[in-house]
Coordinates of C-alpha atoms and ligand atoms in Angstrom, one line a residue:
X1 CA -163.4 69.1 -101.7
X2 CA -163.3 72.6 -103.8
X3 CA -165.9 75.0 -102.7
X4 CA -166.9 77.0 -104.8
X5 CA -168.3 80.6 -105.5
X6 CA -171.6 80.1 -107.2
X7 CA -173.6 83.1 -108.9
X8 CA -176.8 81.5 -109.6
X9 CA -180.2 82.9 -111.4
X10 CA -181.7 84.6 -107.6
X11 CA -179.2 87.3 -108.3
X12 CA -177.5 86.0 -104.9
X13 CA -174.3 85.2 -104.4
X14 CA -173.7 82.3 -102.3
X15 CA -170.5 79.9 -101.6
X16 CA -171.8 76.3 -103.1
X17 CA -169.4 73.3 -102.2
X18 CA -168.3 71.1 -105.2
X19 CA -167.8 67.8 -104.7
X20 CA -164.2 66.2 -105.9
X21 CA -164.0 66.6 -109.4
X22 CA -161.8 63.8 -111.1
X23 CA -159.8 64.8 -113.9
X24 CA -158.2 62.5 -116.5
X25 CA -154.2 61.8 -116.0
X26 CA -153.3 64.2 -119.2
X27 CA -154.8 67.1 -118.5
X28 CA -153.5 66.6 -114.0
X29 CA -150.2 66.1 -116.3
X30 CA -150.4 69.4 -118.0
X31 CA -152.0 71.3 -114.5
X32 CA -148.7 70.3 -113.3
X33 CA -146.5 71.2 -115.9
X34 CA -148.0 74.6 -116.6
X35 CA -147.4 75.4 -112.2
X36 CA -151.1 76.4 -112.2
X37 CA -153.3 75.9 -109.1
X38 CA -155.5 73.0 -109.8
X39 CA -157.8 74.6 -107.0
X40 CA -157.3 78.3 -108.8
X41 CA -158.6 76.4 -112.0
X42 CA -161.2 74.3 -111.0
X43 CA -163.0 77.6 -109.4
X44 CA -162.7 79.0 -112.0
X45 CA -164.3 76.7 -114.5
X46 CA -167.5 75.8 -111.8
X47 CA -167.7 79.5 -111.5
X48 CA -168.3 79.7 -115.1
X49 CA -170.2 76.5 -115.4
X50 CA -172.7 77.9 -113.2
X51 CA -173.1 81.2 -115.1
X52 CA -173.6 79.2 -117.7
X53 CA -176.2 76.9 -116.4
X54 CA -173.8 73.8 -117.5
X55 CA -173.6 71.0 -115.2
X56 CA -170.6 69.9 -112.8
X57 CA -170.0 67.2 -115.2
X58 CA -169.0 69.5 -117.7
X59 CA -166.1 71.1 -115.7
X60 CA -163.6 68.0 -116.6
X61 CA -163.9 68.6 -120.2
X62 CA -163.4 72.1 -119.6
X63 CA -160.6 72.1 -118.0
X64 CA -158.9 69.8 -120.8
X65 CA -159.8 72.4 -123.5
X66 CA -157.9 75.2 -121.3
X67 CA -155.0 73.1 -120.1
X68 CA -154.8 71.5 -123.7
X69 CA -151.1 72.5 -125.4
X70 CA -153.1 72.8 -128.8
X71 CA -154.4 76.4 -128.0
X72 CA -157.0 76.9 -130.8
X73 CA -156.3 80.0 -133.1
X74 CA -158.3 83.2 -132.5
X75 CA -157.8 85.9 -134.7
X76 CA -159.2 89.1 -133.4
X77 CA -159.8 92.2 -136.1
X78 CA -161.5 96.1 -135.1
X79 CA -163.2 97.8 -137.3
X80 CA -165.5 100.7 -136.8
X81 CA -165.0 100.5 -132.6
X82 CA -164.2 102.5 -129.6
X83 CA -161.7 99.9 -128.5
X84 CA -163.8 99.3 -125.0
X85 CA -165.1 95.8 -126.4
X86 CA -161.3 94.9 -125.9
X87 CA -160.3 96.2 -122.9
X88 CA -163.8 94.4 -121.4
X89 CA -162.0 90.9 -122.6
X90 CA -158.6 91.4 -121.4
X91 CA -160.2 91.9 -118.3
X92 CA -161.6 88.6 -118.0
X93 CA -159.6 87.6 -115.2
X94 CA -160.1 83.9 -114.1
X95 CA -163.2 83.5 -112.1
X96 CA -163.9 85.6 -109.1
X97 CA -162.0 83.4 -106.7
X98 CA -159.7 81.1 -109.0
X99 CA -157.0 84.1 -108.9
X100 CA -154.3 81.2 -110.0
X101 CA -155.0 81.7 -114.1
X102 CA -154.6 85.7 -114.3
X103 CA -156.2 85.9 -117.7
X104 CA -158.5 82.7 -118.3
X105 CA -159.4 83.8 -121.9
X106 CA -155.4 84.5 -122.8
X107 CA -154.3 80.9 -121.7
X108 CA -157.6 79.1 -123.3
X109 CA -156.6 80.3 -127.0
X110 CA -154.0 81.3 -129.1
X111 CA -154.6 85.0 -129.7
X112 CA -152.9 85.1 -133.4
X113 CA -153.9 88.6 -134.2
X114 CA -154.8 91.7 -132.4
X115 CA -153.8 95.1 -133.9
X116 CA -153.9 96.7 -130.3
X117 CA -152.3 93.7 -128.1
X118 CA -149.6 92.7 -131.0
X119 CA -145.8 93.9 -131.4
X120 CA -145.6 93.7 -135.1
X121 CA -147.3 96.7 -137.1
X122 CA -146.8 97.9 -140.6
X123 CA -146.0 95.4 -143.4
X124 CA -145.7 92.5 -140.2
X125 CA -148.9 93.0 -139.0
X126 CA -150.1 92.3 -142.4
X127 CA -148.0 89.3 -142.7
X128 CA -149.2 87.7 -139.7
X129 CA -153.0 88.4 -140.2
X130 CA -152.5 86.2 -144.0
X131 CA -150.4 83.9 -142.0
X132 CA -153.2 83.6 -139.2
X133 CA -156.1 83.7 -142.0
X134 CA -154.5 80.5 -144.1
X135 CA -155.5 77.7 -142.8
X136 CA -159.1 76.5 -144.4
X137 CA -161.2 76.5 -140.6
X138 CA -158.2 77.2 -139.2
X139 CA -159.5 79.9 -136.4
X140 CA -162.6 81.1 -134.9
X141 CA -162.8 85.1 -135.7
X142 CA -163.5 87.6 -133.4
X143 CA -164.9 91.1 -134.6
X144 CA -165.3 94.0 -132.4
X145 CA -166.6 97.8 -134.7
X146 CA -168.6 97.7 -137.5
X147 CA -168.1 98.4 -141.1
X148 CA -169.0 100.9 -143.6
X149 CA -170.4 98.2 -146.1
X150 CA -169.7 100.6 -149.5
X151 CA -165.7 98.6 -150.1
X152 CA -164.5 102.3 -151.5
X153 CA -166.7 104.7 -149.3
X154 CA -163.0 105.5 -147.6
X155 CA -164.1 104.7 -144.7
X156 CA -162.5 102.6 -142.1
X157 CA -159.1 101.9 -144.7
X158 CA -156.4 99.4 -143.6
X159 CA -153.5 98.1 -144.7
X160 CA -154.4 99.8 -147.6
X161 CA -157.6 97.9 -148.2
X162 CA -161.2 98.4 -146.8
X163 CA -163.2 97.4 -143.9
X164 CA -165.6 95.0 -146.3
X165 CA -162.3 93.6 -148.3
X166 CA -160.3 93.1 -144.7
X167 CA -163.2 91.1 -143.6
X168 CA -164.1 89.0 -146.2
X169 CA -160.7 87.8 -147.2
X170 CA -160.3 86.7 -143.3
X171 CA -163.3 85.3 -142.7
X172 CA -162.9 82.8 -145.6
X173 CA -161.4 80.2 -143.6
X174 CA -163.3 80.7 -140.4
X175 CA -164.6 78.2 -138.4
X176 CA -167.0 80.9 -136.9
X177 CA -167.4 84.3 -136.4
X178 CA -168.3 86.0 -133.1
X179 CA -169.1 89.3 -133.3
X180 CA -167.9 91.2 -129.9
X181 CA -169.7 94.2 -128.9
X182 CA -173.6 95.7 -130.2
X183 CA -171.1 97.8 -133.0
X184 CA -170.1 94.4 -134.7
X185 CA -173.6 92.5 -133.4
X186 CA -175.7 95.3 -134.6
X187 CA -173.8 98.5 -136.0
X188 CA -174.1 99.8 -132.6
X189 CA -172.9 104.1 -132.2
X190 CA -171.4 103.8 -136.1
X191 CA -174.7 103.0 -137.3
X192 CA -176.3 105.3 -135.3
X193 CA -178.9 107.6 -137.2
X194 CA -177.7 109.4 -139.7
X195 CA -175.0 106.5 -139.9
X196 CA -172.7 108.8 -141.7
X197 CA -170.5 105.8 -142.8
X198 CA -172.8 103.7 -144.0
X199 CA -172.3 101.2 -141.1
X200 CA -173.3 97.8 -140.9
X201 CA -173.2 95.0 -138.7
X202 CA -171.2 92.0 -139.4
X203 CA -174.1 89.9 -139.7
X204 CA -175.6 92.0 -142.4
X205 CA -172.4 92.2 -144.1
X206 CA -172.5 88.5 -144.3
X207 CA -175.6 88.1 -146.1
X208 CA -174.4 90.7 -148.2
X209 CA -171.4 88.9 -148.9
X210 CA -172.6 85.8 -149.0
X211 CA -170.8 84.2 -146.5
X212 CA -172.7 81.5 -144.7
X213 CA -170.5 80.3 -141.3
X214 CA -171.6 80.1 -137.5
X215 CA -172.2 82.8 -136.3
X216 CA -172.2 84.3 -132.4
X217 CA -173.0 87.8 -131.6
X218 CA -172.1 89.0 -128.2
X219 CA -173.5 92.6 -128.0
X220 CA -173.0 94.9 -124.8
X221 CA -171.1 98.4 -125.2
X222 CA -169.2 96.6 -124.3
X223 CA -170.3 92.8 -123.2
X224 CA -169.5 92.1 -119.9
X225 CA -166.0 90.2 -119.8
X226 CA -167.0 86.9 -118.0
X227 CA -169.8 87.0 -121.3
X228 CA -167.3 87.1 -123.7
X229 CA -165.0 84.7 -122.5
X230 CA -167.8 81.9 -121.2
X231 CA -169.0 82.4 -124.6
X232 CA -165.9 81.3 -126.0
X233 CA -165.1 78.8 -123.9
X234 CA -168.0 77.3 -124.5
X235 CA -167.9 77.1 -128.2
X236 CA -164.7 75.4 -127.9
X237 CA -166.1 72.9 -125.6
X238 CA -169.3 72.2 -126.7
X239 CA -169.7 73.5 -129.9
X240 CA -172.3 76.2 -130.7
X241 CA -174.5 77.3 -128.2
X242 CA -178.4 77.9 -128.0
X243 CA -179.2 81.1 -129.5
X244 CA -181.9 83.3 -129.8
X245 CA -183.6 85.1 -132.8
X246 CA -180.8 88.2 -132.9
X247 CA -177.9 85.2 -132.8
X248 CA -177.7 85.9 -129.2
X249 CA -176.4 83.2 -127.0
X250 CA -179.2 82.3 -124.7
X251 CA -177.0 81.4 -121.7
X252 CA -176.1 84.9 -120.9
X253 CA -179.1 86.6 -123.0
X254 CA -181.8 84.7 -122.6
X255 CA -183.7 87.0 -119.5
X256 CA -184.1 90.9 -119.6
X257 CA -181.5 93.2 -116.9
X258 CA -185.5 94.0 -115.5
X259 CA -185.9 89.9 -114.6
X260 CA -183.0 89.8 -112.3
X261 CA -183.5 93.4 -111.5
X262 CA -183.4 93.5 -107.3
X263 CA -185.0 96.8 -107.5
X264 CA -188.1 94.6 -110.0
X265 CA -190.1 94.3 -106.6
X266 CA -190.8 98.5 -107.0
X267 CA -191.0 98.3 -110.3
X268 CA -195.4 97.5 -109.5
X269 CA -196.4 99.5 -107.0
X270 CA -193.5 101.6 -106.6
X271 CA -191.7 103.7 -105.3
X272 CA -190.3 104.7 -108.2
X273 CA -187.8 107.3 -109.2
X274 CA -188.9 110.7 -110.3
X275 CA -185.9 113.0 -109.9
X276 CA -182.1 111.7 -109.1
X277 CA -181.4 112.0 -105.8
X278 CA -185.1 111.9 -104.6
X279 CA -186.4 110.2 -101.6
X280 CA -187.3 106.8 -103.6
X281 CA -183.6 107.2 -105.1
X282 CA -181.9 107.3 -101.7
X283 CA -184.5 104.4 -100.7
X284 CA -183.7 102.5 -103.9
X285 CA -186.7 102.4 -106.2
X286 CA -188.0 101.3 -109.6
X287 CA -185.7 103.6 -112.3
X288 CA -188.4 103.0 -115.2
X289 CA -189.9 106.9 -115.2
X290 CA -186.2 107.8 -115.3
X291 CA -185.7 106.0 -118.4
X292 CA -184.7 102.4 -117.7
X293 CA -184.5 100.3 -120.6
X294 CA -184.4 97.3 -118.5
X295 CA -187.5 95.6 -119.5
X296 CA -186.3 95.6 -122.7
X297 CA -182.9 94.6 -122.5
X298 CA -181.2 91.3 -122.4
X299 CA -178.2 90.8 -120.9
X300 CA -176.6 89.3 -117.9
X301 CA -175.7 92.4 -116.0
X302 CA -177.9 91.8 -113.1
X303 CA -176.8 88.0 -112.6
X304 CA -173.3 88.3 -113.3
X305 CA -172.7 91.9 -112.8
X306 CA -169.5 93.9 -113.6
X307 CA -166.0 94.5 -112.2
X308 CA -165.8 90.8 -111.0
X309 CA -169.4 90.6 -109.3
X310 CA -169.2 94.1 -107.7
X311 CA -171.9 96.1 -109.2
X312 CA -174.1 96.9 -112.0
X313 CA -175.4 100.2 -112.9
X314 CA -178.9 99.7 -111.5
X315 CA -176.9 99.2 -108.2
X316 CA -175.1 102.5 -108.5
X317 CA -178.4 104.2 -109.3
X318 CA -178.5 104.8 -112.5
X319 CA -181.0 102.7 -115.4
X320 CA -180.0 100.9 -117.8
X321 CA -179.2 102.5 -121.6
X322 CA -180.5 99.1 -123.5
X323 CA -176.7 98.9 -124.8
X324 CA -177.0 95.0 -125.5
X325 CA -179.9 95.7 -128.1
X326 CA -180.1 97.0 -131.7
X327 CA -180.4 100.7 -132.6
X328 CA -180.0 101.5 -128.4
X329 CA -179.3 105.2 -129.3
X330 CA -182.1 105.8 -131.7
X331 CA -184.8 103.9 -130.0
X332 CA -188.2 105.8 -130.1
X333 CA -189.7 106.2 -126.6
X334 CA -192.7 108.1 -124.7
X335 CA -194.3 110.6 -127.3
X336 CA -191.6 109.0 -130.1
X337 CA -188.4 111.1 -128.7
X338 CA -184.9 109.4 -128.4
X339 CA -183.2 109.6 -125.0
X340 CA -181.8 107.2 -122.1
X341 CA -183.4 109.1 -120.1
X342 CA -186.9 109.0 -122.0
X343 CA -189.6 106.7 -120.3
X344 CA -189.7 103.5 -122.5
X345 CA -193.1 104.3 -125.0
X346 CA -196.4 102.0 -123.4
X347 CA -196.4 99.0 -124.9
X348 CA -193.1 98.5 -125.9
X349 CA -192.6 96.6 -122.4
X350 CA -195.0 94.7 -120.4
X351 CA -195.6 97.9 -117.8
Ligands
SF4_1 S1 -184.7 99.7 -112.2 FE1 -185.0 99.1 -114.4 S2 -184.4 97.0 -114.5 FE2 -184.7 97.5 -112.3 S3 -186.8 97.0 -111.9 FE3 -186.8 99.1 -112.4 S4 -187.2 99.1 -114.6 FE4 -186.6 97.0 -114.1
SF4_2 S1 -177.3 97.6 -117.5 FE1 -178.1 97.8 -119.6 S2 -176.9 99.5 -120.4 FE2 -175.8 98.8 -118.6 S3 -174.3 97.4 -119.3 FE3 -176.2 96.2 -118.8 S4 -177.4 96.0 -120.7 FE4 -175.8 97.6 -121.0

């Protein structure tokens, strides 16, 4: 029997025994010949499975697409981008409690292009991203930053070509294109008013473009890394995912960060924040007069947390900044002024 850490929709986190899961003799074979814990793994994956809402049956075929020697190509550009959407997915450790796999996302795919994570630069680098880009749906493309959409603004150059030419010579032969981060879902702090650059987000550049492929935008400044990589993971096992109106996958955006909120039962009657450091902060209340943009904000963050299930920033007292959601830095609140720490406008949120 595996048990099995289970982070289910309560917000609680509870240990959840797994029954025996049978796997088919190639993918034991390749358990085996990779030296990973089958335990380690198999955590891992029910871990994620529940985060997902997927069933236990799923796990099997999971853990075929991760063990599988045909890791499937990823090529991963930055544009306009802080760098932090990266350093969230490179944190995506294998699932709190299946330590075995220290990177689950890095053995899952074949990470063909990274201008941060990559040895080659220069002339190399350029080689290997028309190397990786060849193959007619030969990759999935992931974006993090996003990109002044005038080709010869001078913004954002590379390789001595621009943000818009970069990206629509590689996504060409996508199979899809996930967006990673609100920059690339949304335009995010680039586009952010007065958008000096011209910034847009991928999904706009698209249309501009013309380019019609799947599409998966992961937004969060950054996403949370267990968000980035189940989404992944899941594409490669199951194909696109439910989405929502913004292209949102519904599995990990599909509630507000106020839903799962455990500070939503003062959110009514209070008590409610009115100063940091007040009584009703020390006690734990409601953050909406201090600005929260929970209500407003879909995300996992409350469910799944950060740092591996530690915390979220509710939990460390602060609200939430709306950072999964378009235009986050310009939104209009009370008395139409900007601000995180602005009181969400009435009627923008069911108060
Ligand atoms: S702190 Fe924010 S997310 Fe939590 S209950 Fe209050 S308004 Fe909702
Ligand atoms: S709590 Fe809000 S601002 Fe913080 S990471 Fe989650 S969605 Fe972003």
């Amino acid at each position: 029997m595996v048990r099995v850490l289970g982070y289910f929709r309560d917000g609680k986190n509870f240990a959840e025994p797994v029954g025996e899961i049978e796997l088919d003799a190639d993918t034991e074979a390749r358990i085996a010949e990779l030296g990973i814990s089958r335990r380690g793994l198999l955590t891992s994956l029910a871990g994620m499975a529940s985060l997902m809402a997927l069933p236990q049956s799923i796990i099997p075929a999971m853990a075929q697409t991760v063990v599988s020697p045909k890791k499937p190509s990823v090529v991963y550009m930055s544009f306009q981008e802080c760098t932090g959407c990266l350093e969230s997915m490179v944190n995506s450790f294998a699932f709190r409690g299946g330590a075995s796999i220290e990177n689950l996302l890095l053995n899952i795919i074949s990470l063909d292009y990274q201008e941060t994570l990559m040895a080659a630069a220069g002339a190399q680098a350029e080689e290997q991203l028309a190397n990786a880009t060849a193959t007619p749906n030969g990759y999935v493309l992931v974006v993090d930053g996003s990109i002044p959409q005038i080709a010869n603004s001078g913004f954002f150059v590379s390789g001595g070509r621009s943000g818009v030419e970069r990206f629509r010579a590689a996504a060409q032969n996508a199979l899809a294109i996930v967006p990673v981060g609100t920059c690339a879902s949304f335009g995010g702090l680039p586009k952010a008013d007065p958008n000096p650059t011209g910034a847009v987000s991928i999904r706009t550049l698209m249309t501009q473009l013309g380019i019609s492929k799947p599409l998966i935008n992961v937004p969060g400044c950054p996403p949370i890394p267990e968000v980035i990589t189940g989404t992944i993971l899941y594409y490669l096992t199951k194909g696109l995912p439910s989405l929502d109106s913004l292209k949102r996958p519904k599995i990990y955006y599909g509630e507000t960060v106020h839903d799962e909120c455990y500070r939503e039962e003062y959110f009514e009657d209070g008590p409610r924040v009115a100063v940091f450091d007040d009584k009703a902060a020390r006690f734990g209340g409601c953050l909406i007069d201090m600005g929260c943009k929970g209500p407003v904000t879909h995300n996992a963050c409350s469910t799944i947390k950060w740092n591996q299930g530690v915390s979220f920033p509710m939990m460390a007292g602060h609200g939430c900044i709306g950072c999964a959601e378009p235009d986050f830095w310009d939104r209009l609140n009370i008395n139409g002024k900007k601000g995180f720490y602005q009181r969400l406008a009435p009627g923008s949120f069911d108060d």
